[in-house]
Amino acid sequence: MNKVAFVACSDEQDQHEKYRNAQLASILEEMHIEVIQSDHLYRRISGKQKADILNNFYKDESIDAIFDLSGGDLANTVLPYLDYDLIANNNKLFFGFSDVTTVIDAISAQTGNTSILYQIKNLVYDNTGEQIERFKKYLQGQDDLFDVKWHVLQGQGSIDNQIIVGGNTRCFLKLAGTKYMPDLHNKLLFLEALSGEVTQISTYLAQLDQIGAFQQVNGILLGTFTQMERYQLQPTVYEILQQYINKDMFVAQTNEVGHSKTSKALRIG
């Protein structure tokens, strides 16, 4: 990985994020990675404008990977304007998280390419240095960044060699009923959330059930549900989920993927 681009497909970055983004660029440059930043990281622009920026970085043969720094609400506005043929033919690494779940899963649905569910700014947010060390090892071909420990809650199954779809639960549901929703058949569905108490998580899982998601997948992977866990809310996400799945469905859980500053990464698609 020699040259990367920073983009923001979701909400524009706050001005105070300029310092953190500069820190991130410096960290990557110390790893001998050249960083190119979109000219519009800090301005609210249209979905088409953001898609044009992303398309151009895919077109640029010198760019090895694209890191989306953003989160919020607006990532799905880019989906109609992405050049999926271009993306399919230039299979660069695309990293994003949270609301960028919509872009990651749309790329999977439309191109078959694999993207990375990971917030690259964790290299700055995590002041222990652990994230930086993981990323350095990833660049050296080691798999620490993706070495997620799972606890099986029910059923039998395997995570190895399985295709994973999903991401942030609320944002993934924006794809329901659109052509950008990935095929769920024989996949593992990963779900996590930053916000959301029992009522919100219940309605998300009910909608997933109503669109037939739980009847199509091979299993469900649960990441962290930050607000639910912070306040130890009951019933738990797993207990809510049990209303919609049979007792034999494979379900596994991890506390290593989610909105934590120490979160590891998942390959999606």
PDB file of N, CA, C and O in Angstrom, residues 136-197:
ATOM      1  N   LYS A 136       0.106  -1.752  11.137  1.00  0.00           N
ATOM      2  CA  LYS A 136       1.448  -2.019  10.617  1.00  0.00           C
ATOM      3  C   LYS A 136       1.612  -3.497  10.278  1.00  0.00           C
ATOM      4  O   LYS A 136       2.164  -3.849   9.224  1.00  0.00           O
ATOM      5  N   LYS A 137       1.130  -4.359  11.158  1.00  0.00           N
ATOM      6  CA  LYS A 137       1.219  -5.799  10.911  1.00  0.00           C
ATOM      7  C   LYS A 137       0.374  -6.201   9.708  1.00  0.00           C
ATOM      8  O   LYS A 137       0.761  -7.084   8.931  1.00  0.00           O
ATOM      9  N   TYR A 138      -0.770  -5.543   9.549  1.00  0.00           N
ATOM     10  CA  TYR A 138      -1.621  -5.800   8.372  1.00  0.00           C
ATOM     11  C   TYR A 138      -0.856  -5.469   7.092  1.00  0.00           C
ATOM     12  O   TYR A 138      -0.889  -6.236   6.122  1.00  0.00           O
ATOM     13  N   LEU A 139      -0.136  -4.363   7.096  1.00  0.00           N
ATOM     14  CA  LEU A 139       0.649  -3.979   5.917  1.00  0.00           C
ATOM     15  C   LEU A 139       1.760  -4.986   5.637  1.00  0.00           C
ATOM     16  O   LEU A 139       2.195  -5.136   4.492  1.00  0.00           O
ATOM     17  N   GLN A 140       2.184  -5.679   6.683  1.00  0.00           N
ATOM     18  CA  GLN A 140       3.241  -6.687   6.542  1.00  0.00           C
ATOM     19  C   GLN A 140       2.692  -8.071   6.207  1.00  0.00           C
ATOM     20  O   GLN A 140       3.437  -9.034   6.121  1.00  0.00           O
ATOM     21  N   GLY A 141       1.360  -8.143   6.022  1.00  0.00           N
ATOM     22  CA  GLY A 141       0.753  -9.400   5.634  1.00  0.00           C
ATOM     23  C   GLY A 141       0.232 -10.240   6.777  1.00  0.00           C
ATOM     24  O   GLY A 141      -0.218 -11.377   6.558  1.00  0.00           O
ATOM     25  N   GLN A 142       0.292  -9.708   7.999  1.00  0.00           N
ATOM     26  CA  GLN A 142      -0.252 -10.432   9.139  1.00  0.00           C
ATOM     27  C   GLN A 142      -1.732 -10.077   9.325  1.00  0.00           C
ATOM     28  O   GLN A 142      -2.191  -9.045   8.873  1.00  0.00           O
ATOM     29  N   ASP A 143      -2.462 -10.930  10.043  1.00  0.00           N
ATOM     30  CA  ASP A 143      -3.920 -10.807  10.075  1.00  0.00           C
ATOM     31  C   ASP A 143      -4.461 -10.309  11.410  1.00  0.00           C
ATOM     32  O   ASP A 143      -5.643 -10.462  11.696  1.00  0.00           O
ATOM     33  N   ASP A 144      -3.628  -9.678  12.228  1.00  0.00           N
ATOM     34  CA  ASP A 144      -4.061  -9.246  13.559  1.00  0.00           C
ATOM     35  C   ASP A 144      -5.282  -8.331  13.501  1.00  0.00           C
ATOM     36  O   ASP A 144      -6.159  -8.398  14.379  1.00  0.00           O
ATOM     37  N   LEU A 145      -5.346  -7.482  12.498  1.00  0.00           N
ATOM     38  CA  LEU A 145      -6.445  -6.526  12.378  1.00  0.00           C
ATOM     39  C   LEU A 145      -7.787  -7.226  12.228  1.00  0.00           C
ATOM     40  O   LEU A 145      -8.827  -6.701  12.631  1.00  0.00           O
ATOM     41  N   PHE A 146      -7.779  -8.429  11.671  1.00  0.00           N
ATOM     42  CA  PHE A 146      -9.008  -9.180  11.403  1.00  0.00           C
ATOM     43  C   PHE A 146      -9.174 -10.385  12.335  1.00  0.00           C
ATOM     44  O   PHE A 146     -10.103 -11.163  12.160  1.00  0.00           O
ATOM     45  N   ASP A 147      -8.299 -10.503  13.303  1.00  0.00           N
ATOM     46  CA  ASP A 147      -8.303 -11.663  14.192  1.00  0.00           C
ATOM     47  C   ASP A 147      -9.326 -11.443  15.307  1.00  0.00           C
ATOM     48  O   ASP A 147      -8.987 -11.118  16.452  1.00  0.00           O
ATOM     49  N   VAL A 148     -10.591 -11.628  14.963  1.00  0.00           N
ATOM     50  CA  VAL A 148     -11.702 -11.367  15.883  1.00  0.00           C
ATOM     51  C   VAL A 148     -12.044 -12.643  16.648  1.00  0.00           C
ATOM     52  O   VAL A 148     -12.173 -13.717  16.057  1.00  0.00           O
ATOM     53  N   LYS A 149     -12.197 -12.515  17.956  1.00  0.00           N
ATOM     54  CA  LYS A 149     -12.592 -13.649  18.790  1.00  0.00           C
ATOM     55  C   LYS A 149     -14.117 -13.663  18.920  1.00  0.00           C
ATOM     56  O   LYS A 149     -14.716 -12.673  19.333  1.00  0.00           O
ATOM     57  N   TRP A 150     -14.728 -14.795  18.566  1.00  0.00           N
ATOM     58  CA  TRP A 150     -16.179 -14.939  18.578  1.00  0.00           C
ATOM     59  C   TRP A 150     -16.600 -15.933  19.656  1.00  0.00           C
ATOM     60  O   TRP A 150     -15.935 -16.945  19.873  1.00  0.00           O
ATOM     61  N   HIS A 151     -17.730 -15.641  20.283  1.00  0.00           N
ATOM     62  CA  HIS A 151     -18.335 -16.551  21.256  1.00  0.00           C
ATOM     63  C   HIS A 151     -19.651 -17.053  20.667  1.00  0.00           C
ATOM     64  O   HIS A 151     -20.539 -16.248  20.338  1.00  0.00           O
ATOM     65  N   VAL A 152     -19.772 -18.358  20.501  1.00  0.00           N
ATOM     66  CA  VAL A 152     -20.982 -18.936  19.920  1.00  0.00           C
ATOM     67  C   VAL A 152     -22.096 -18.935  20.962  1.00  0.00           C
ATOM     68  O   VAL A 152     -21.935 -19.472  22.062  1.00  0.00           O
ATOM     69  N   LEU A 153     -23.224 -18.317  20.611  1.00  0.00           N
ATOM     70  CA  LEU A 153     -24.368 -18.234  21.513  1.00  0.00           C
ATOM     71  C   LEU A 153     -25.349 -19.373  21.300  1.00  0.00           C
ATOM     72  O   LEU A 153     -26.013 -19.804  22.249  1.00  0.00           O
ATOM     73  N   GLN A 154     -25.465 -19.831  20.061  1.00  0.00           N
ATOM     74  CA  GLN A 154     -26.356 -20.951  19.784  1.00  0.00           C
ATOM     75  C   GLN A 154     -26.050 -21.525  18.414  1.00  0.00           C
ATOM     76  O   GLN A 154     -25.422 -20.877  17.577  1.00  0.00           O
ATOM     77  N   GLY A 155     -26.509 -22.740  18.175  1.00  0.00           N
ATOM     78  CA  GLY A 155     -26.368 -23.375  16.874  1.00  0.00           C
ATOM     79  C   GLY A 155     -24.950 -23.815  16.585  1.00  0.00           C
ATOM     80  O   GLY A 155     -24.036 -23.670  17.395  1.00  0.00           O
ATOM     81  N   GLN A 156     -24.792 -24.358  15.389  1.00  0.00           N
ATOM     82  CA  GLN A 156     -23.485 -24.807  14.924  1.00  0.00           C
ATOM     83  C   GLN A 156     -23.184 -24.131  13.603  1.00  0.00           C
ATOM     84  O   GLN A 156     -24.055 -23.983  12.743  1.00  0.00           O
ATOM     85  N   GLY A 157     -21.954 -23.739  13.442  1.00  0.00           N
ATOM     86  CA  GLY A 157     -21.563 -23.083  12.204  1.00  0.00           C
ATOM     87  C   GLY A 157     -20.120 -22.648  12.275  1.00  0.00           C
ATOM     88  O   GLY A 157     -19.431 -22.882  13.261  1.00  0.00           O
ATOM     89  N   SER A 158     -19.685 -22.016  11.213  1.00  0.00           N
ATOM     90  CA  SER A 158     -18.296 -21.553  11.131  1.00  0.00           C
ATOM     91  C   SER A 158     -18.275 -20.152  10.540  1.00  0.00           C
ATOM     92  O   SER A 158     -19.098 -19.807   9.691  1.00  0.00           O
ATOM     93  N   ILE A 159     -17.334 -19.362  10.990  1.00  0.00           N
ATOM     94  CA  ILE A 159     -17.138 -18.023  10.433  1.00  0.00           C
ATOM     95  C   ILE A 159     -16.068 -18.066   9.341  1.00  0.00           C
ATOM     96  O   ILE A 159     -16.092 -17.267   8.410  1.00  0.00           O
ATOM     97  N   ASP A 160     -15.179 -19.023   9.440  1.00  0.00           N
ATOM     98  CA  ASP A 160     -14.109 -19.159   8.449  1.00  0.00           C
ATOM     99  C   ASP A 160     -14.689 -19.457   7.071  1.00  0.00           C
ATOM    100  O   ASP A 160     -15.604 -20.266   6.924  1.00  0.00           O
ATOM    101  N   ASN A 161     -14.137 -18.779   6.071  1.00  0.00           N
ATOM    102  CA  ASN A 161     -14.492 -19.004   4.665  1.00  0.00           C
ATOM    103  C   ASN A 161     -15.958 -18.694   4.354  1.00  0.00           C
ATOM    104  O   ASN A 161     -16.512 -19.190   3.373  1.00  0.00           O
ATOM    105  N   GLN A 162     -16.590 -17.886   5.198  1.00  0.00           N
ATOM    106  CA  GLN A 162     -17.963 -17.456   4.962  1.00  0.00           C
ATOM    107  C   GLN A 162     -17.964 -16.016   4.457  1.00  0.00           C
ATOM    108  O   GLN A 162     -17.104 -15.215   4.825  1.00  0.00           O
ATOM    109  N   ILE A 163     -18.936 -15.683   3.632  1.00  0.00           N
ATOM    110  CA  ILE A 163     -19.108 -14.300   3.188  1.00  0.00           C
ATOM    111  C   ILE A 163     -19.966 -13.566   4.206  1.00  0.00           C
ATOM    112  O   ILE A 163     -21.049 -14.029   4.581  1.00  0.00           O
ATOM    113  N   ILE A 164     -19.468 -12.426   4.660  1.00  0.00           N
ATOM    114  CA  ILE A 164     -20.170 -11.614   5.657  1.00  0.00           C
ATOM    115  C   ILE A 164     -20.750 -10.376   4.976  1.00  0.00           C
ATOM    116  O   ILE A 164     -20.088  -9.739   4.159  1.00  0.00           O
ATOM    117  N   VAL A 165     -21.992 -10.053   5.305  1.00  0.00           N
ATOM    118  CA  VAL A 165     -22.621  -8.807   4.868  1.00  0.00           C
ATOM    119  C   VAL A 165     -23.108  -8.081   6.116  1.00  0.00           C
ATOM    120  O   VAL A 165     -23.143  -8.638   7.203  1.00  0.00           O
ATOM    121  N   GLY A 166     -23.509  -6.814   5.935  1.00  0.00           N
ATOM    122  CA  GLY A 166     -24.063  -6.057   7.048  1.00  0.00           C
ATOM    123  C   GLY A 166     -23.114  -4.997   7.546  1.00  0.00           C
ATOM    124  O   GLY A 166     -22.266  -4.483   6.822  1.00  0.00           O
ATOM    125  N   GLY A 167     -23.278  -4.652   8.823  1.00  0.00           N
ATOM    126  CA  GLY A 167     -22.511  -3.575   9.430  1.00  0.00           C
ATOM    127  C   GLY A 167     -23.375  -2.903  10.480  1.00  0.00           C
ATOM    128  O   GLY A 167     -24.020  -3.572  11.287  1.00  0.00           O
ATOM    129  N   ASN A 168     -23.417  -1.585  10.447  1.00  0.00           N
ATOM    130  CA  ASN A 168     -24.274  -0.864  11.374  1.00  0.00           C
ATOM    131  C   ASN A 168     -25.737  -1.182  11.065  1.00  0.00           C
ATOM    132  O   ASN A 168     -26.189  -1.052   9.928  1.00  0.00           O
ATOM    133  N   THR A 169     -26.490  -1.601  12.056  1.00  0.00           N
ATOM    134  CA  THR A 169     -27.843  -2.120  11.838  1.00  0.00           C
ATOM    135  C   THR A 169     -28.768  -1.074  11.237  1.00  0.00           C
ATOM    136  O   THR A 169     -29.454  -1.325  10.235  1.00  0.00           O
ATOM    137  N   ARG A 170     -28.820   0.104  11.836  1.00  0.00           N
ATOM    138  CA  ARG A 170     -29.698   1.164  11.323  1.00  0.00           C
ATOM    139  C   ARG A 170     -29.368   1.522   9.888  1.00  0.00           C
ATOM    140  O   ARG A 170     -30.262   1.673   9.039  1.00  0.00           O
ATOM    141  N   CYS A 171     -28.090   1.635   9.599  1.00  0.00           N
ATOM    142  CA  CYS A 171     -27.670   2.075   8.267  1.00  0.00           C
ATOM    143  C   CYS A 171     -27.846   0.972   7.232  1.00  0.00           C
ATOM    144  O   CYS A 171     -28.219   1.250   6.085  1.00  0.00           O
ATOM    145  N   PHE A 172     -27.602  -0.271   7.622  1.00  0.00           N
ATOM    146  CA  PHE A 172     -27.818  -1.389   6.706  1.00  0.00           C
ATOM    147  C   PHE A 172     -29.268  -1.435   6.246  1.00  0.00           C
ATOM    148  O   PHE A 172     -29.560  -1.739   5.075  1.00  0.00           O
ATOM    149  N   LEU A 173     -30.189  -1.107   7.132  1.00  0.00           N
ATOM    150  CA  LEU A 173     -31.608  -1.166   6.790  1.00  0.00           C
ATOM    151  C   LEU A 173     -32.019  -0.106   5.775  1.00  0.00           C
ATOM    152  O   LEU A 173     -33.083  -0.207   5.168  1.00  0.00           O
ATOM    153  N   LYS A 174     -31.178   0.913   5.566  1.00  0.00           N
ATOM    154  CA  LYS A 174     -31.471   1.883   4.508  1.00  0.00           C
ATOM    155  C   LYS A 174     -31.482   1.229   3.124  1.00  0.00           C
ATOM    156  O   LYS A 174     -32.070   1.761   2.182  1.00  0.00           O
ATOM    157  N   LEU A 175     -30.819   0.088   3.007  1.00  0.00           N
ATOM    158  CA  LEU A 175     -30.723  -0.597   1.715  1.00  0.00           C
ATOM    159  C   LEU A 175     -31.937  -1.478   1.439  1.00  0.00           C
ATOM    160  O   LEU A 175     -32.105  -1.951   0.308  1.00  0.00           O
ATOM    161  N   ALA A 176     -32.782  -1.714   2.439  1.00  0.00           N
ATOM    162  CA  ALA A 176     -33.933  -2.608   2.271  1.00  0.00           C
ATOM    163  C   ALA A 176     -34.831  -2.109   1.145  1.00  0.00           C
ATOM    164  O   ALA A 176     -35.185  -0.928   1.078  1.00  0.00           O
ATOM    165  N   GLY A 177     -35.201  -3.015   0.235  1.00  0.00           N
ATOM    166  CA  GLY A 177     -36.077  -2.672  -0.866  1.00  0.00           C
ATOM    167  C   GLY A 177     -35.395  -2.004  -2.035  1.00  0.00           C
ATOM    168  O   GLY A 177     -36.051  -1.634  -3.014  1.00  0.00           O
ATOM    169  N   THR A 178     -34.070  -1.841  -1.969  1.00  0.00           N
ATOM    170  CA  THR A 178     -33.325  -1.221  -3.071  1.00  0.00           C
ATOM    171  C   THR A 178     -32.450  -2.267  -3.753  1.00  0.00           C
ATOM    172  O   THR A 178     -32.180  -3.338  -3.201  1.00  0.00           O
ATOM    173  N   LYS A 179     -31.976  -1.919  -4.937  1.00  0.00           N
ATOM    174  CA  LYS A 179     -31.080  -2.833  -5.664  1.00  0.00           C
ATOM    175  C   LYS A 179     -29.694  -2.889  -5.029  1.00  0.00           C
ATOM    176  O   LYS A 179     -28.850  -3.693  -5.439  1.00  0.00           O
ATOM    177  N   TYR A 180     -29.456  -2.038  -4.049  1.00  0.00           N
ATOM    178  CA  TYR A 180     -28.153  -1.988  -3.400  1.00  0.00           C
ATOM    179  C   TYR A 180     -28.075  -2.930  -2.198  1.00  0.00           C
ATOM    180  O   TYR A 180     -27.017  -3.056  -1.582  1.00  0.00           O
ATOM    181  N   MET A 181     -29.180  -3.577  -1.887  1.00  0.00           N
ATOM    182  CA  MET A 181     -29.183  -4.557  -0.797  1.00  0.00           C
ATOM    183  C   MET A 181     -28.474  -5.822  -1.270  1.00  0.00           C
ATOM    184  O   MET A 181     -28.833  -6.388  -2.310  1.00  0.00           O
ATOM    185  N   PRO A 182     -27.467  -6.285  -0.548  1.00  0.00           N
ATOM    186  CA  PRO A 182     -26.788  -7.512  -0.989  1.00  0.00           C
ATOM    187  C   PRO A 182     -27.679  -8.733  -0.835  1.00  0.00           C
ATOM    188  O   PRO A 182     -28.586  -8.758   0.007  1.00  0.00           O
ATOM    189  N   ASP A 183     -27.428  -9.722  -1.653  1.00  0.00           N
ATOM    190  CA  ASP A 183     -28.110 -11.008  -1.522  1.00  0.00           C
ATOM    191  C   ASP A 183     -27.687 -11.635  -0.199  1.00  0.00           C
ATOM    192  O   ASP A 183     -26.498 -11.801   0.069  1.00  0.00           O
ATOM    193  N   LEU A 184     -28.659 -11.988   0.619  1.00  0.00           N
ATOM    194  CA  LEU A 184     -28.357 -12.515   1.944  1.00  0.00           C
ATOM    195  C   LEU A 184     -28.266 -14.031   1.985  1.00  0.00           C
ATOM    196  O   LEU A 184     -27.814 -14.592   2.988  1.00  0.00           O
ATOM    197  N   HIS A 185     -28.665 -14.693   0.931  1.00  0.00           N
ATOM    198  CA  HIS A 185     -28.706 -16.154   0.946  1.00  0.00           C
ATOM    199  C   HIS A 185     -27.312 -16.745   1.206  1.00  0.00           C
ATOM    200  O   HIS A 185     -26.330 -16.364   0.549  1.00  0.00           O
ATOM    201  N   ASN A 186     -27.252 -17.635   2.182  1.00  0.00           N
ATOM    202  CA  ASN A 186     -26.021 -18.372   2.511  1.00  0.00           C
ATOM    203  C   ASN A 186     -24.884 -17.470   2.961  1.00  0.00           C
ATOM    204  O   ASN A 186     -23.715 -17.835   2.843  1.00  0.00           O
ATOM    205  N   LYS A 187     -25.228 -16.293   3.493  1.00  0.00           N
ATOM    206  CA  LYS A 187     -24.218 -15.374   4.028  1.00  0.00           C
ATOM    207  C   LYS A 187     -24.352 -15.333   5.549  1.00  0.00           C
ATOM    208  O   LYS A 187     -25.326 -15.812   6.129  1.00  0.00           O
ATOM    209  N   LEU A 188     -23.371 -14.735   6.200  1.00  0.00           N
ATOM    210  CA  LEU A 188     -23.469 -14.392   7.606  1.00  0.00           C
ATOM    211  C   LEU A 188     -23.795 -12.910   7.712  1.00  0.00           C
ATOM    212  O   LEU A 188     -23.150 -12.084   7.059  1.00  0.00           O
ATOM    213  N   LEU A 189     -24.786 -12.564   8.507  1.00  0.00           N
ATOM    214  CA  LEU A 189     -25.214 -11.178   8.665  1.00  0.00           C
ATOM    215  C   LEU A 189     -24.625 -10.622   9.947  1.00  0.00           C
ATOM    216  O   LEU A 189     -24.933 -11.096  11.045  1.00  0.00           O
ATOM    217  N   PHE A 190     -23.759  -9.598   9.797  1.00  0.00           N
ATOM    218  CA  PHE A 190     -23.151  -8.935  10.946  1.00  0.00           C
ATOM    219  C   PHE A 190     -23.949  -7.688  11.300  1.00  0.00           C
ATOM    220  O   PHE A 190     -24.314  -6.900  10.419  1.00  0.00           O
ATOM    221  N   LEU A 191     -24.196  -7.495  12.593  1.00  0.00           N
ATOM    222  CA  LEU A 191     -24.964  -6.348  13.074  1.00  0.00           C
ATOM    223  C   LEU A 191     -24.275  -5.723  14.279  1.00  0.00           C
ATOM    224  O   LEU A 191     -23.785  -6.441  15.164  1.00  0.00           O
ATOM    225  N   GLU A 192     -24.234  -4.393  14.314  1.00  0.00           N
ATOM    226  CA  GLU A 192     -23.736  -3.656  15.467  1.00  0.00           C
ATOM    227  C   GLU A 192     -24.456  -2.310  15.502  1.00  0.00           C
ATOM    228  O   GLU A 192     -25.125  -1.936  14.547  1.00  0.00           O
ATOM    229  N   ALA A 193     -24.305  -1.586  16.612  1.00  0.00           N
ATOM    230  CA  ALA A 193     -24.936  -0.264  16.706  1.00  0.00           C
ATOM    231  C   ALA A 193     -24.225   0.575  17.754  1.00  0.00           C
ATOM    232  O   ALA A 193     -23.766   0.060  18.774  1.00  0.00           O
ATOM    233  N   LEU A 194     -24.164   1.868  17.489  1.00  0.00           N
ATOM    234  CA  LEU A 194     -23.668   2.832  18.476  1.00  0.00           C
ATOM    235  C   LEU A 194     -24.812   3.265  19.374  1.00  0.00           C
ATOM    236  O   LEU A 194     -24.796   3.065  20.577  1.00  0.00           O
ATOM    237  N   SER A 195     -25.833   3.872  18.785  1.00  0.00           N
ATOM    238  CA  SER A 195     -26.988   4.332  19.550  1.00  0.00           C
ATOM    239  C   SER A 195     -28.121   3.330  19.412  1.00  0.00           C
ATOM    240  O   SER A 195     -28.072   2.419  18.590  1.00  0.00           O
ATOM    241  N   GLY A 196     -29.143   3.525  20.230  1.00  0.00           N
ATOM    242  CA  GLY A 196     -30.312   2.650  20.181  1.00  0.00           C
ATOM    243  C   GLY A 196     -30.535   1.939  21.495  1.00  0.00           C
ATOM    244  O   GLY A 196     -29.668   1.192  21.954  1.00  0.00           O
ATOM    245  N   GLU A 197     -31.688   2.208  22.097  1.00  0.00           N
ATOM    246  CA  GLU A 197     -32.097   1.488  23.293  1.00  0.00           C
ATOM    247  C   GLU A 197     -32.980   0.316  22.871  1.00  0.00           C
ATOM    248  O   GLU A 197     -33.053  -0.014  21.690  1.00  0.00           O
TER     249      GLU A 197
END
